[in-house]
C-alpha positions as protocol buffer text, in pm:
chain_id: "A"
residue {
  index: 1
  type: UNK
  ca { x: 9063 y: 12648 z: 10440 }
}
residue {
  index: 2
  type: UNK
  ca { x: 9091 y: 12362 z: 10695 }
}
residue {
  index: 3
  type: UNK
  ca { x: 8712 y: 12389 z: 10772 }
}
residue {
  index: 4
  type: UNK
  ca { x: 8634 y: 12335 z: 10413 }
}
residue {
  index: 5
  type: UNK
  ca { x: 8817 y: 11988 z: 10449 }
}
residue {
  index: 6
  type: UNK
  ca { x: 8493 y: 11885 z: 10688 }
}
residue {
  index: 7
  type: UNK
  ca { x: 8194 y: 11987 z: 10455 }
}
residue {
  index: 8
  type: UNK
  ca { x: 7956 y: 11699 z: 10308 }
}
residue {
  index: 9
  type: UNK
  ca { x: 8063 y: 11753 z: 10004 }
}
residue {
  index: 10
  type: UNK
  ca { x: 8416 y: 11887 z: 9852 }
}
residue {
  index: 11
  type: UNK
  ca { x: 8437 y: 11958 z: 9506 }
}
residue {
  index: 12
  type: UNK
  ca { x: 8751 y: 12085 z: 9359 }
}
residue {
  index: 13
  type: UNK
  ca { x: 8742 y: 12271 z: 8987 }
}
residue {
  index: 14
  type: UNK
  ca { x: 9066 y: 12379 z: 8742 }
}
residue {
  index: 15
  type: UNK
  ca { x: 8975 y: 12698 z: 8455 }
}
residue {
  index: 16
  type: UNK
  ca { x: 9147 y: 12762 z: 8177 }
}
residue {
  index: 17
  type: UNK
  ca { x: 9145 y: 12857 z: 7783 }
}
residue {
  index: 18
  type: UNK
  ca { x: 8964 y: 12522 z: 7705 }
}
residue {
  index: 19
  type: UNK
  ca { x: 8711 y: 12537 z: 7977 }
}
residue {
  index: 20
  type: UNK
  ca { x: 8615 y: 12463 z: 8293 }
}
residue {
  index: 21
  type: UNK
  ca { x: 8643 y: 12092 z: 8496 }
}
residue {
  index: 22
  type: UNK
  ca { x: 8495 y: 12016 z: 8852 }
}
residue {
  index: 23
  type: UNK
  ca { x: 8536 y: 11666 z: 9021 }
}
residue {
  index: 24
  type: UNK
  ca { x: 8442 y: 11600 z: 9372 }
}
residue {
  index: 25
  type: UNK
  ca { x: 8578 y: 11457 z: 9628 }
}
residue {
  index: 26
  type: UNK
  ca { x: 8514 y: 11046 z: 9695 }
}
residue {
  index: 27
  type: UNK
  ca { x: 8386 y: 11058 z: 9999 }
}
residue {
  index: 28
  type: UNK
  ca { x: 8277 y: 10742 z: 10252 }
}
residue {
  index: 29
  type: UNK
  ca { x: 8011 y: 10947 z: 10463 }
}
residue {
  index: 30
  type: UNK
  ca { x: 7905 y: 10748 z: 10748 }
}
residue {
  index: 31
  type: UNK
  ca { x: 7611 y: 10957 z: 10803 }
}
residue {
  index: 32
  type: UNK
  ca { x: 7472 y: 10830 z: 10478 }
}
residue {
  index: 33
  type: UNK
  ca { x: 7297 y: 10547 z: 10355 }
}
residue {
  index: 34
  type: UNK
  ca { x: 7523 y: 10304 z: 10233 }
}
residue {
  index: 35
  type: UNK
  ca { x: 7386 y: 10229 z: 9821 }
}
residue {
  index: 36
  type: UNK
  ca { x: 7417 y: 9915 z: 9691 }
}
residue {
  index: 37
  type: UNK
  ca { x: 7646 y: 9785 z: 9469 }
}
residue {
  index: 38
  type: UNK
  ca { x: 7964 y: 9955 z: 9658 }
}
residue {
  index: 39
  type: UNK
  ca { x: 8019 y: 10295 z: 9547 }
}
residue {
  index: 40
  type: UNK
  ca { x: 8322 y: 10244 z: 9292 }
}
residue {
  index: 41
  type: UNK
  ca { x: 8636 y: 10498 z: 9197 }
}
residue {
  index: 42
  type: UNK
  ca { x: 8807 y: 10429 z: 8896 }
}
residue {
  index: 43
  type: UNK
  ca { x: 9210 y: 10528 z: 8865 }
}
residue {
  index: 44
  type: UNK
  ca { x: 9462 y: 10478 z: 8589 }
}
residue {
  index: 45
  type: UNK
  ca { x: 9794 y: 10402 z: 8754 }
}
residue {
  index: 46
  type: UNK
  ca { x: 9974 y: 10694 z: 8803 }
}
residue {
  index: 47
  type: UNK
  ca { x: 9673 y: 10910 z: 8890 }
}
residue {
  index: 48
  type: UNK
  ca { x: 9666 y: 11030 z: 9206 }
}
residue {
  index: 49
  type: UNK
  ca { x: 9429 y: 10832 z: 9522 }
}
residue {
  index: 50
  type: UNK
  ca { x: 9217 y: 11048 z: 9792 }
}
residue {
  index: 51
  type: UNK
  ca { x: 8982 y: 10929 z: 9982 }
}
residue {
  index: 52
  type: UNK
  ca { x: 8821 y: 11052 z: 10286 }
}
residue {
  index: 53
  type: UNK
  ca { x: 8586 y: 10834 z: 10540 }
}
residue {
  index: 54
  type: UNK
  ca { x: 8347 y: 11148 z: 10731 }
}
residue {
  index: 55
  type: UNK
  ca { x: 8140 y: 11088 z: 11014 }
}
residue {
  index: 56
  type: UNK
  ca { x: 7960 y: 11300 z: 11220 }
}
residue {
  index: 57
  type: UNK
  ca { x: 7812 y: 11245 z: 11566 }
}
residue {
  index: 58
  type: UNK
  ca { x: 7680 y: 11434 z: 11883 }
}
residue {
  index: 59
  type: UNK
  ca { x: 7957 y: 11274 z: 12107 }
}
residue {
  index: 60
  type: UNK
  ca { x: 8309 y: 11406 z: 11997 }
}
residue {
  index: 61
  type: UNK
  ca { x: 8455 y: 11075 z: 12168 }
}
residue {
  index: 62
  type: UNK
  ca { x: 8391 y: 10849 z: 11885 }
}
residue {
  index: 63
  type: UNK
  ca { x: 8662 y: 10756 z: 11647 }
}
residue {
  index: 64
  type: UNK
  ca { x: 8715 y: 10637 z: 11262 }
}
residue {
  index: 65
  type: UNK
  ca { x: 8920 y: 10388 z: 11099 }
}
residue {
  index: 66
  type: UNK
  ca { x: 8968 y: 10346 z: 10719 }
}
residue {
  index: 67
  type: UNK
  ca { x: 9119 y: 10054 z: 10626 }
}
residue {
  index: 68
  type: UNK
  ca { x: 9247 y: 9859 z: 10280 }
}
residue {
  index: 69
  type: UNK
  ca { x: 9167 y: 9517 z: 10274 }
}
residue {
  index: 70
  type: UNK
  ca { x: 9074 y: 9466 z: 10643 }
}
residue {
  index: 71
  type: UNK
  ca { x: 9424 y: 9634 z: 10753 }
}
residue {
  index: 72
  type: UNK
  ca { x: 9491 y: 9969 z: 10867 }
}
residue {
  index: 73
  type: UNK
  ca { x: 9580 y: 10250 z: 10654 }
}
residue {
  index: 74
  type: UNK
  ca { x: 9958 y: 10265 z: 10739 }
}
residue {
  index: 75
  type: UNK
  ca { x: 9984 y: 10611 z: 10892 }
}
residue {
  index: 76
  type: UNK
  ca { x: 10252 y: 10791 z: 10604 }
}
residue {
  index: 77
  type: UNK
  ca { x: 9966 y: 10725 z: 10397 }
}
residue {
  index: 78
  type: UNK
  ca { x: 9696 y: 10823 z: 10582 }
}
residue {
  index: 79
  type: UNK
  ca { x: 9591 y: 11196 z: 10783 }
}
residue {
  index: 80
  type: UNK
  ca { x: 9308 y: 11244 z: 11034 }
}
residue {
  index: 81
  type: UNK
  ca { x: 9114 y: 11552 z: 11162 }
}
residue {
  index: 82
  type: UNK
  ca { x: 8848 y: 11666 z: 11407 }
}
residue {
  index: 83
  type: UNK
  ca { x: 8648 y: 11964 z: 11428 }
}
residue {
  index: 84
  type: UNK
  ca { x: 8393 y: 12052 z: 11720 }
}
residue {
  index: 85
  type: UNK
  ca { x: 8062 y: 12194 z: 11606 }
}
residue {
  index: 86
  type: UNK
  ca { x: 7846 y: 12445 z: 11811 }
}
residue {
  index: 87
  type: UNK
  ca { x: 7621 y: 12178 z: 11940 }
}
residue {
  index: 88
  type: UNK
  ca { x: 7895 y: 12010 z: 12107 }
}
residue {
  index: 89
  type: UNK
  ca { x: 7884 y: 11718 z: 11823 }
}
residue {
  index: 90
  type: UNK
  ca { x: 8229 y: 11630 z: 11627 }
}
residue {
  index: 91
  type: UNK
  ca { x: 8286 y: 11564 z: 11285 }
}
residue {
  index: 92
  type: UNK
  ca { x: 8615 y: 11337 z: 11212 }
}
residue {
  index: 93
  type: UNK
  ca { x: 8772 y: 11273 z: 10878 }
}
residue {
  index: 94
  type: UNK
  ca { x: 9028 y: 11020 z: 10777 }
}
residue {
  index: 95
  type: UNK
  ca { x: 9176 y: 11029 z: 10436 }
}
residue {
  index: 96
  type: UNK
  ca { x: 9400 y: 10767 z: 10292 }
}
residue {
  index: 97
  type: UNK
  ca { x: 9588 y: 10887 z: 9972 }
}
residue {
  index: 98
  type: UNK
  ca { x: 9911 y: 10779 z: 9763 }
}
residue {
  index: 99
  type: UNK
  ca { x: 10083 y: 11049 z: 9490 }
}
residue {
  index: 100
  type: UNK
  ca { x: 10038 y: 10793 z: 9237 }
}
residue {
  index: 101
  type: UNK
  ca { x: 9818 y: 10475 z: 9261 }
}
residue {
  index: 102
  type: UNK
  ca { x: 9923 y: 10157 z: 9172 }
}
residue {
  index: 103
  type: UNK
  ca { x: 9742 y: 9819 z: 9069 }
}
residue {
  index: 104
  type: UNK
  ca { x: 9821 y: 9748 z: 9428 }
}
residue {
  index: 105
  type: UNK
  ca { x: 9561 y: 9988 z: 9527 }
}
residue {
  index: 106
  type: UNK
  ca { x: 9272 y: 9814 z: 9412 }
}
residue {
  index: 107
  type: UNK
  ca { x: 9052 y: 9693 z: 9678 }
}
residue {
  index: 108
  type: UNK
  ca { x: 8820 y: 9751 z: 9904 }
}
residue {
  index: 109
  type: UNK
  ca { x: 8834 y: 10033 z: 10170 }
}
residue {
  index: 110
  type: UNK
  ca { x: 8641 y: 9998 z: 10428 }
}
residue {
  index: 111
  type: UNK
  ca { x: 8539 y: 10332 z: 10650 }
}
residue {
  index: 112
  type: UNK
  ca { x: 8453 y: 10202 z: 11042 }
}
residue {
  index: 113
  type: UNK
  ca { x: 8376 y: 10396 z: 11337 }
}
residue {
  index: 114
  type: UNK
  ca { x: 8269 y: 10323 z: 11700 }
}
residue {
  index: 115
  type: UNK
  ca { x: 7913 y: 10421 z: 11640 }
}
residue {
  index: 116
  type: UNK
  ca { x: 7830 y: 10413 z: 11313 }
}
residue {
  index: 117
  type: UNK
  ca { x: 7800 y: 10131 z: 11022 }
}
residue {
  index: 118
  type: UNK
  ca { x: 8084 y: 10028 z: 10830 }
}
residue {
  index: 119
  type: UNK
  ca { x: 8083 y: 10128 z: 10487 }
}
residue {
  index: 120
  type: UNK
  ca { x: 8324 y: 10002 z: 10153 }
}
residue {
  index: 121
  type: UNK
  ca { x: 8399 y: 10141 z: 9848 }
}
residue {
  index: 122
  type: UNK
  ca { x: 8573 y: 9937 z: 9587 }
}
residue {
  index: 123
  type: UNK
  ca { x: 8894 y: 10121 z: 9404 }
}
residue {
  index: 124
  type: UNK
  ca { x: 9019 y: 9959 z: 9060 }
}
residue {
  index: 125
  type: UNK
  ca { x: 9370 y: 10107 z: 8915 }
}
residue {
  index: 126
  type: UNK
  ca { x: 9339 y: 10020 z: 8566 }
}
């Protein structure tokens, strides 16, 4: 399961009796062209926040940030992994999440590494 949490793209899908729902995963890829405007993720407070900053790169020594706001993710909130591919490249993942988001969510989060572009997204609780 862990090497799912890598993949481009993570989509995540609940069955029953009234049918099927799939949502995926907001994900700040730093391999990707940012788009303009900022990628946005809607929440109504109480929902539940996830999001992961991915970046890939043929040196595993590189590191990710993802920070709120120009500050750091404080670390109960946040989780990190790495995961070393054949070629000898990495792929690190941050996520920042909270159990149930709050208007003091909204911002901007901001996905930074040592050799890539920054990227934002924009996150409004309603």
């Amino acid at each position: 399961v862990q090497h799912e949490l890598f993949q481009t793209y993570i989509w995540c899908c609940a069955v029953n009796d009234l049918g099927r729902e799939c949502t995926s995963l907001f994900t700040i890829d730093l391999n990707e062209r940012q788009v303009a405007p900022l990628p946005e993720l809607l929440l109504k407070v109480g929902e539940p926040l996830l999001i992961r900053c991915r970046a890939v790169h043929r040196n595993y020594k590189f590191r990710i940030k993802l920070s709120f706001e120009n500050k750091e993710v404080e670390q109960d909130h946040q989780f990190e992994g790495l995961e070393y591919q054949p070629d000898r490249s990495a792929i690190r993942i941050q996520y920042a999440f909270a159990s149930a988001a709050g208007r003091s969510n909204s911002g901007r989060y901001t996905c930074s590494s040592t050799v890539h572009p920054n990227q934002t997204a924009l996150v409004t609780v309603l």
